[in-house]
Coordinates of C-alpha atoms in Angstrom, one line a residue:
Chain A
M1 CA 174.4 34.5 31.0
S2 CA 172.0 32.5 29.1
L3 CA 168.5 33.5 28.3
T4 CA 167.2 31.1 31.3
E5 CA 169.1 32.6 33.7
L6 CA 168.3 36.1 32.5
V7 CA 164.2 35.2 32.7
F8 CA 165.1 33.3 36.5
L9 CA 166.5 36.7 37.4
V10 CA 163.5 38.7 36.3
L11 CA 161.0 36.4 38.1
A12 CA 163.0 35.9 40.9
V13 CA 162.9 40.1 41.3
V14 CA 159.0 40.0 40.4
A15 CA 158.3 37.7 43.3
A16 CA 160.4 39.1 45.6
G17 CA 159.2 43.0 44.7
S18 CA 155.2 41.7 45.1
A19 CA 156.1 39.7 48.2
L20 CA 157.6 43.1 49.7
L21 CA 154.4 45.0 48.1
S22 CA 151.9 42.7 49.7
M23 CA 153.6 43.5 53.3
T24 CA 153.6 46.7 52.7
S25 CA 150.1 47.7 50.9
G26 CA 147.8 49.3 53.1
Q27 CA 144.6 47.5 52.1
L28 CA 144.3 43.9 52.9
V29 CA 142.8 43.0 49.2
H30 CA 145.7 44.3 47.7
S31 CA 147.7 42.1 49.4
A32 CA 145.9 39.0 48.6
L33 CA 146.1 40.3 45.2
W34 CA 150.0 40.7 45.3
L35 CA 150.2 37.5 46.7
V36 CA 149.0 36.3 43.4
V37 CA 151.5 37.4 41.7
T38 CA 154.0 36.6 44.2
L39 CA 152.7 32.6 43.6
G40 CA 152.5 32.8 40.2
A41 CA 156.3 34.0 39.7
V42 CA 157.6 31.4 41.7
A43 CA 155.5 28.8 39.4
G44 CA 157.3 30.4 36.6
C45 CA 160.6 29.9 38.5
F46 CA 159.8 26.0 39.2
V47 CA 159.0 25.9 35.6
L48 CA 162.8 27.2 34.5
M49 CA 163.8 24.5 37.0
T50 CA 162.0 22.1 35.0
A51 CA 160.2 21.6 38.0
E52 CA 156.8 21.7 35.7
F53 CA 154.8 19.6 38.2
V54 CA 155.8 21.8 41.2
A55 CA 154.9 24.5 38.8
W56 CA 151.0 23.5 37.9
V57 CA 150.1 22.4 41.2
Q58 CA 151.6 25.5 42.7
V59 CA 149.1 27.3 40.6
L60 CA 146.1 25.1 40.8
V61 CA 146.3 24.6 45.0
Y62 CA 147.7 28.0 46.0
V63 CA 146.8 30.6 43.1
G64 CA 142.9 28.8 42.9
S65 CA 142.5 27.7 46.4
V66 CA 144.7 29.4 48.9
V67 CA 144.6 32.3 47.9
V68 CA 140.6 32.0 47.1
L69 CA 140.5 30.9 50.7
V70 CA 142.4 33.9 52.0
I71 CA 140.0 36.5 50.4
F72 CA 137.1 34.3 51.2
A73 CA 138.2 34.6 54.9
L74 CA 138.6 38.6 54.4
M75 CA 135.2 39.0 53.2
L76 CA 133.4 37.1 55.4
T77 CA 135.5 38.8 59.1
R78 CA 135.7 42.5 57.4
Q79 CA 132.3 44.1 56.6
T80 CA 133.9 46.8 53.3
S81 CA 136.9 46.2 50.9
A82 CA 138.8 49.1 51.9
T83 CA 139.9 47.8 55.4
T84 CA 143.2 48.5 56.2
A85 CA 146.2 46.3 57.7
E86 CA 146.4 46.6 61.4
V87 CA 150.0 47.2 62.8
T88 CA 150.5 45.3 66.0
G89 CA 153.9 45.2 68.0
N90 CA 154.5 41.6 67.0
R91 CA 155.6 43.0 63.2
W92 CA 159.1 43.6 64.2
I93 CA 159.5 40.4 65.9
A94 CA 157.8 38.6 63.2
A95 CA 159.9 40.5 60.4
A96 CA 163.1 38.9 62.5
L97 CA 162.0 35.7 62.7
G98 CA 161.4 35.7 59.0
V99 CA 164.5 36.6 58.1
V100 CA 166.4 34.2 60.6
A101 CA 164.0 31.6 58.5
A102 CA 165.4 32.7 55.3
I103 CA 168.6 32.8 55.7
G104 CA 168.9 29.4 57.3
L105 CA 166.6 27.9 54.7
G106 CA 168.9 29.6 51.9
A107 CA 172.1 28.8 53.8
T108 CA 171.2 24.9 53.6
M109 CA 170.2 25.1 50.6
V110 CA 173.4 26.9 49.6
A111 CA 175.1 23.6 51.3
G112 CA 173.4 21.0 50.1
F113 CA 172.8 22.0 46.6
R114 CA 176.0 24.2 45.4
G115 CA 177.3 23.0 42.3
E116 CA 174.5 20.9 41.3
D117 CA 173.4 21.1 37.2
I118 CA 170.3 20.4 36.1
E119 CA 171.0 21.1 32.5
G120 CA 169.8 18.1 30.5
R121 CA 168.0 16.6 33.4
R122 CA 164.4 16.3 33.7
I123 CA 163.9 15.6 37.8
G124 CA 160.8 17.9 38.1
T125 CA 158.5 15.5 35.9
A126 CA 155.3 13.8 37.3
G127 CA 156.9 10.7 37.2
S128 CA 160.5 11.1 38.9
I129 CA 158.4 12.8 41.5
G130 CA 156.2 10.2 41.9
Q131 CA 158.6 8.0 42.1
A132 CA 160.8 10.1 44.8
L133 CA 157.9 10.1 47.0
F134 CA 157.0 6.8 47.6
T135 CA 160.5 5.2 47.5
D136 CA 162.8 7.6 49.4
W137 CA 160.2 10.0 51.2
V138 CA 157.6 7.9 51.8
L139 CA 158.1 8.0 55.7
P140 CA 157.7 12.0 55.6
F141 CA 154.8 11.8 53.2
E142 CA 153.1 9.4 55.8
I143 CA 154.0 12.1 58.3
L144 CA 152.5 14.9 56.7
S145 CA 148.9 13.2 55.8
G146 CA 148.9 12.6 59.6
V147 CA 149.4 15.8 60.1
L148 CA 147.2 17.0 57.5
L149 CA 144.4 14.5 59.4
A150 CA 145.2 16.1 62.9
A151 CA 144.5 19.4 61.5
L152 CA 141.4 18.3 60.0
I153 CA 140.1 16.8 63.5
G154 CA 141.3 20.2 65.3
A155 CA 139.4 22.5 62.9
I156 CA 135.9 19.9 63.2
V157 CA 136.1 20.1 66.7
I158 CA 136.9 23.9 67.5
S159 CA 134.2 24.6 64.8
R160 CA 131.8 22.6 66.8
S161 CA 132.4 23.3 70.4
G162 CA 130.8 26.5 70.0
S163 CA 127.2 25.0 68.8
D164 CA 127.3 22.0 71.6
R165 CA 127.3 24.6 74.6
Chain B
M1 CA 163.6 28.6 11.7
G2 CA 161.0 26.2 10.7
E3 CA 160.7 25.3 14.5
L4 CA 159.9 29.1 14.9
L5 CA 157.2 29.3 12.0
D6 CA 155.2 26.1 13.3
A7 CA 154.9 27.5 17.1
L8 CA 153.9 30.9 15.4
L9 CA 151.4 29.2 13.2
R10 CA 150.1 27.1 16.0
C11 CA 149.9 29.7 18.6
L12 CA 147.8 32.0 15.5
L13 CA 145.7 28.8 14.8
V14 CA 144.8 28.8 18.9
L15 CA 144.0 32.5 18.7
G16 CA 141.9 32.1 16.0
A17 CA 140.2 29.1 17.5
F18 CA 139.8 31.7 20.7
L19 CA 138.2 34.1 18.7
T20 CA 135.6 31.7 16.9
L21 CA 134.4 28.7 18.8
P22 CA 133.1 30.7 21.7
L23 CA 131.2 33.4 19.2
L24 CA 129.9 30.1 18.0
V25 CA 128.8 28.5 21.0
G26 CA 127.0 32.2 22.2
Q27 CA 125.4 31.9 18.9
M28 CA 123.9 28.1 19.5
E29 CA 122.9 29.5 22.8
H30 CA 121.0 32.5 21.7
K31 CA 119.7 29.9 18.8
A32 CA 118.8 26.8 20.7
M33 CA 117.5 28.0 23.9
A34 CA 114.9 30.2 21.7
H35 CA 114.0 26.8 20.1
M36 CA 113.4 25.3 23.5
Q37 CA 111.3 28.0 24.9
S38 CA 109.3 28.2 21.8
R39 CA 111.1 31.2 20.5
V40 CA 113.0 31.8 17.3
G41 CA 115.6 34.1 18.7
P42 CA 117.1 36.6 16.6
M43 CA 116.3 36.9 13.2
A44 CA 117.4 40.2 11.7
A45 CA 121.0 40.7 12.0
G46 CA 122.9 39.0 9.1
G47 CA 120.1 38.3 7.2
F48 CA 120.1 34.1 7.4
H49 CA 118.6 33.4 11.0
G50 CA 120.2 36.1 12.2
W51 CA 123.6 34.5 11.9
A52 CA 125.7 37.9 12.9
Q53 CA 123.5 38.9 15.8
L54 CA 126.9 38.3 18.3
V55 CA 128.8 40.3 16.2
A56 CA 126.5 43.2 15.9
D57 CA 126.5 42.4 20.0
G58 CA 130.1 43.2 19.9
I59 CA 130.0 46.1 18.1
K60 CA 127.2 47.5 20.2
F61 CA 129.7 46.7 23.3
V62 CA 133.0 48.9 21.6
Q63 CA 130.6 51.9 21.2
K64 CA 129.8 52.1 24.6
E65 CA 131.4 54.5 27.1
S66 CA 133.9 52.6 29.7
I67 CA 132.6 53.4 32.8
T68 CA 134.6 53.1 36.5
P69 CA 132.2 53.6 39.3
V70 CA 133.7 56.1 42.0
A71 CA 133.7 53.8 44.8
A72 CA 135.3 51.3 42.7
D73 CA 139.3 50.3 43.6
R74 CA 140.2 51.7 40.3
R75 CA 142.9 49.1 39.2
V76 CA 141.1 45.9 40.5
F77 CA 137.7 46.8 38.7
E78 CA 139.8 47.5 35.6
L79 CA 142.1 44.4 35.3
A80 CA 139.7 42.2 36.4
P81 CA 137.9 41.3 33.0
A82 CA 141.8 40.5 31.9
V83 CA 142.0 38.2 34.5
A84 CA 139.0 36.3 33.9
L85 CA 139.9 36.0 29.9
V86 CA 143.5 35.3 29.1
P87 CA 143.5 32.5 31.4
Y88 CA 141.2 30.2 28.9
L89 CA 143.2 31.4 25.8
V90 CA 146.4 30.1 27.7
A91 CA 144.5 26.6 28.1
M92 CA 143.5 26.5 24.6
L93 CA 146.9 26.1 23.9
A94 CA 147.4 22.7 25.8
I95 CA 144.5 21.3 24.5
P96 CA 144.6 18.6 21.2
L97 CA 141.8 18.5 18.8
G98 CA 143.8 15.3 16.9
P99 CA 145.4 13.6 14.1
F100 CA 144.7 16.4 11.0
F101 CA 144.7 14.4 7.8
G102 CA 148.0 12.3 8.8
Q103 CA 149.9 15.5 9.6
G104 CA 150.4 15.1 13.4
N105 CA 148.6 16.4 16.5
L106 CA 146.5 19.3 15.9
I107 CA 147.2 21.3 19.3
G108 CA 149.0 24.2 20.5
Q109 CA 151.7 23.2 22.4
D110 CA 151.8 19.3 23.8
L111 CA 152.7 19.4 27.6
D112 CA 154.0 16.7 29.5
L113 CA 151.6 18.2 32.0
G114 CA 148.7 19.1 30.1
L115 CA 146.1 18.0 32.4
F116 CA 147.3 19.9 35.2
F117 CA 148.3 22.8 33.0
V118 CA 144.8 23.4 32.0
L119 CA 143.1 23.1 35.5
A120 CA 145.8 25.3 36.8
A121 CA 144.8 27.8 34.2
M122 CA 140.8 27.1 35.1
S123 CA 141.3 28.2 38.1
V124 CA 143.0 31.3 37.5
G125 CA 140.5 32.4 35.3
V126 CA 137.8 32.7 38.2
L127 CA 139.7 35.2 40.4
G128 CA 139.2 37.8 37.9
T129 CA 135.6 37.3 38.8
L130 CA 136.2 37.6 42.4
M131 CA 138.8 40.8 41.5
G132 CA 135.2 42.4 40.1
G133 CA 132.9 41.6 43.4
L134 CA 135.4 42.8 45.3
G135 CA 136.6 46.0 43.5
S136 CA 133.3 47.5 42.3
G137 CA 132.4 48.8 45.6
N138 CA 128.8 47.6 45.2
K139 CA 127.2 45.1 47.6
Y140 CA 125.3 43.2 45.4
S141 CA 129.0 42.6 43.7
Y142 CA 130.4 42.1 47.0
I143 CA 127.8 39.2 48.1
G144 CA 128.2 37.8 44.3
G145 CA 131.9 37.7 45.1
M146 CA 131.4 36.1 48.3
R147 CA 128.9 33.5 46.3
V148 CA 132.2 32.9 43.6
A149 CA 134.5 32.4 46.5
A150 CA 132.4 29.7 48.7
Q151 CA 131.0 28.4 45.3
L152 CA 135.0 27.9 43.9
M153 CA 136.4 26.1 47.2
S154 CA 134.1 23.6 46.9
Y155 CA 134.1 22.3 43.2
E156 CA 137.7 22.4 42.6
L157 CA 138.0 19.2 44.8
P158 CA 135.6 17.3 43.0
M159 CA 136.9 18.2 39.8
V160 CA 139.8 17.3 40.2
L161 CA 139.2 13.9 41.5
A162 CA 137.2 13.2 38.7
A163 CA 140.0 14.1 36.7
A164 CA 142.8 12.8 38.7
S165 CA 140.8 9.5 37.9
V166 CA 141.1 9.7 34.4
A167 CA 145.0 9.8 34.9
M168 CA 145.2 7.1 36.9
A169 CA 143.5 5.1 34.4
A170 CA 145.6 6.2 31.5
G171 CA 148.9 6.1 33.1
T172 CA 150.0 9.6 32.1
L173 CA 148.7 13.3 32.5
S174 CA 149.4 14.1 28.7
L175 CA 145.8 15.3 27.4
I176 CA 147.6 13.9 24.4
G177 CA 148.4 10.2 26.3
I178 CA 145.1 10.2 27.6
A179 CA 143.2 10.4 24.8
D180 CA 145.1 7.8 23.3
A181 CA 144.9 5.2 25.8
W182 CA 141.1 5.8 26.2
E183 CA 138.7 2.7 25.2
P184 CA 135.2 2.5 24.8
W185 CA 134.6 0.6 28.2
W186 CA 135.8 3.8 30.1
L187 CA 131.9 5.6 29.2
L188 CA 131.2 2.7 31.7
A189 CA 133.7 2.6 34.1
Q190 CA 134.4 6.4 34.4
L191 CA 130.7 7.3 33.7
P192 CA 130.4 8.9 37.5
G193 CA 133.9 10.7 36.7
L194 CA 132.6 11.9 33.7
I195 CA 129.1 13.6 35.7
V196 CA 131.3 14.8 38.7
F197 CA 133.1 16.4 36.2
F198 CA 130.7 17.7 34.2
V199 CA 129.1 19.1 36.9
A200 CA 131.9 20.9 38.8
G201 CA 133.1 22.4 35.6
L202 CA 129.3 24.1 35.0
A203 CA 129.7 25.1 38.8
E204 CA 133.0 26.6 38.3
L205 CA 132.2 28.5 35.3
Q206 CA 129.3 29.8 37.3
R207 CA 126.8 28.4 34.4
P208 CA 123.0 27.4 35.2
P209 CA 121.6 25.8 37.2
F210 CA 124.6 26.8 39.7
D211 CA 124.9 31.2 38.9
A212 CA 123.7 31.8 42.7
P213 CA 126.7 34.3 42.4
L214 CA 125.0 35.9 39.2
A215 CA 121.6 35.7 40.5
D216 CA 119.9 38.2 38.0
A217 CA 116.8 38.1 40.5
E218 CA 118.8 38.4 43.7
L219 CA 121.7 40.3 42.8
V220 CA 121.2 42.6 39.8
M221 CA 124.2 40.7 37.7
G222 CA 126.7 39.5 41.0
P223 CA 130.1 40.8 40.4
L224 CA 129.0 42.1 37.1
T225 CA 127.0 44.6 38.2
E226 CA 128.9 47.4 37.5
Y227 CA 130.7 46.6 34.5
G228 CA 129.7 47.6 30.5
G229 CA 130.7 48.3 27.1
M230 CA 133.9 46.1 26.4
R231 CA 134.7 45.3 29.6
F232 CA 131.5 43.6 30.3
A233 CA 132.1 41.7 26.9
M234 CA 135.3 40.5 27.8
F235 CA 133.6 39.2 30.5
L236 CA 130.9 37.5 28.6
L237 CA 133.7 36.0 25.9
A238 CA 135.0 34.9 29.3
E239 CA 132.0 33.0 29.8
Y240 CA 131.6 31.1 26.2
A241 CA 135.2 30.4 26.4
G242 CA 135.1 28.9 29.4
I243 CA 132.2 26.4 27.9
V244 CA 134.4 25.7 24.9
V245 CA 137.4 24.4 27.5
L246 CA 135.3 22.6 29.5
A247 CA 133.3 21.0 26.6
G248 CA 137.3 20.3 25.0
L249 CA 138.6 19.0 28.1
T250 CA 135.3 16.6 28.9
T251 CA 135.9 15.6 25.2
V252 CA 139.5 14.2 25.6
L253 CA 139.6 13.1 29.1
F254 CA 136.0 11.1 29.0
L255 CA 134.8 10.7 25.4
G256 CA 137.8 9.8 23.9
G257 CA 138.8 12.8 22.4
W258 CA 139.2 12.4 18.4
A259 CA 138.1 8.4 18.8
G260 CA 135.9 7.6 15.9
P261 CA 135.6 6.3 12.1
W262 CA 138.5 7.5 10.2
S263 CA 140.4 9.0 13.0
D264 CA 143.5 9.4 11.7
H265 CA 142.4 11.8 9.0
L266 CA 139.4 13.3 10.2
G267 CA 139.8 13.2 14.2
W268 CA 140.3 17.1 14.5
A269 CA 136.5 17.1 13.1
W270 CA 135.2 14.2 16.0
T271 CA 136.8 16.4 18.6
L272 CA 135.1 19.6 17.3
L273 CA 131.8 17.8 17.1
K274 CA 132.0 16.0 20.3
I275 CA 132.8 19.7 21.9
A276 CA 130.0 21.2 20.2
G277 CA 127.5 18.4 21.7
V278 CA 128.9 18.8 24.9
S279 CA 128.7 22.6 24.7
F280 CA 124.7 21.6 23.9
L281 CA 124.3 20.0 26.9
V282 CA 126.2 23.1 28.8
I283 CA 122.8 25.3 27.3
W284 CA 120.5 22.6 27.4
A285 CA 121.5 22.8 31.6
R286 CA 120.3 26.3 31.4
V287 CA 117.5 25.9 30.2
A288 CA 116.5 22.7 32.0
Y289 CA 117.4 23.3 35.7
P290 CA 116.1 25.7 38.1
R291 CA 118.8 27.8 39.8
L292 CA 120.1 26.0 42.8
R293 CA 120.1 28.0 46.2
E294 CA 122.9 29.0 47.7
D295 CA 122.9 26.0 50.3
Q296 CA 122.4 23.6 48.0
V297 CA 125.0 24.7 45.7
N298 CA 127.7 23.9 48.6
A299 CA 125.4 21.0 50.2
L300 CA 125.6 18.9 46.3
A301 CA 129.4 19.5 46.1
W302 CA 130.4 18.2 49.4
K303 CA 127.4 15.8 50.2
V304 CA 127.4 14.3 46.5
L305 CA 130.2 15.2 44.2
V306 CA 132.9 14.4 46.5
P307 CA 131.6 10.6 47.9
L308 CA 131.0 10.3 44.2
A309 CA 134.4 11.7 42.9
L310 CA 136.0 9.8 45.8
A311 CA 134.2 6.4 45.1
Q312 CA 135.2 6.8 41.4
V313 CA 138.6 6.9 42.1
T314 CA 138.9 4.3 44.3
L315 CA 137.1 2.3 41.3
T316 CA 140.0 3.1 39.2
T317 CA 142.5 2.4 41.6
V318 CA 140.6 -1.4 42.0
L319 CA 140.3 -1.6 38.2
V320 CA 144.1 -0.5 37.1
V321 CA 145.4 -2.5 39.9
W322 CA 143.4 -5.6 38.6

């Protein structure tokens, strides 16, 4: 086992462990902070797979904005920082769905990329990702931006409908 | 072996810069602000114009007792200053200072994607203040934390857009590449981007006039209210290190980095000079402008800076394609 594989393994364990802690932690704020550790460890995994661009964007967007948004929403809706997470009956259904999705995605990855070697190849630079995004994947990219636009308009409609009434 | 020694030496240099430059900016703030307000500032410590004032402050902070409030969320509270400080050290690793007497570029580590690396590190740093606000168990801290979160979400977008505009013009995300590609007429073509970047950076660091989260007249000291001793000193150091990182990034992206006479040998001095100039502007802004109200802070971001940044990106696209 090479050093890179060892570091990757450690980061993967950290990511999975902190994800578990984020789900089982009693306080919502702690869950959000454990999520930061998970996302950071996943970014580290991306770096080891030479996908540096994805890694830094992951930190910039997810740690820097999405987690802050989560914490902000938490602060606005609950009065104290010591609120505990409510357990609803949907918990086990959500867990089952999560496991199914993880197995499905994992199986797809293994089936599609087993035996691929990234050693010595720079597949994750900004240039190569830009090339791929605007040649092979331009249609999914455009559809995604359409979905985001729809979400944006939906958010505006929902937030305005209260004040008009 | 030589490679390892080289990397070690660079890390030590970055650590040295991290420990001295923020203190120099802090001393400049003491003196420049004092003279702008018709005072003289610290004069006693160290003898000559109070040059050792911050060292004395540091010794004072070390001696203070470290107190954790009973109501605080202990681990979050204690970890927050480190989360605020360390990202700026990491960010400094990737900021180039330019050619050093023809011995290559003075930089911690030349990264292919340096721009995104530094921006990502900066965005993590603000998480520390947020943790302080959440974990203190104090309502002033809590309100301050909410303001930090709102401010951060508003200003992240214009900052990244303005930085992306320069990266598009240079055709690279490497900070050395951007500074090398810089041309004097960019001062004009990228001027809106420069203004947006600088203002958004001030807001991200919660420097006046964007210090609504701290707002000593309303919130005691916002997220930092409950901190004392070394932990408070770490937050202060993080603020000054943040100024250095922001000034360094502004210099490299918008002011040409080491561009200037004899830049092959004295490039690093030009960069340091420009960083000092931008830092002075940061301090000047504190003295010159009153604090923005909370709604004004967010209105400025969404109604002025974001449209301006989008217009800048459009202009750059036209210039690059044409």
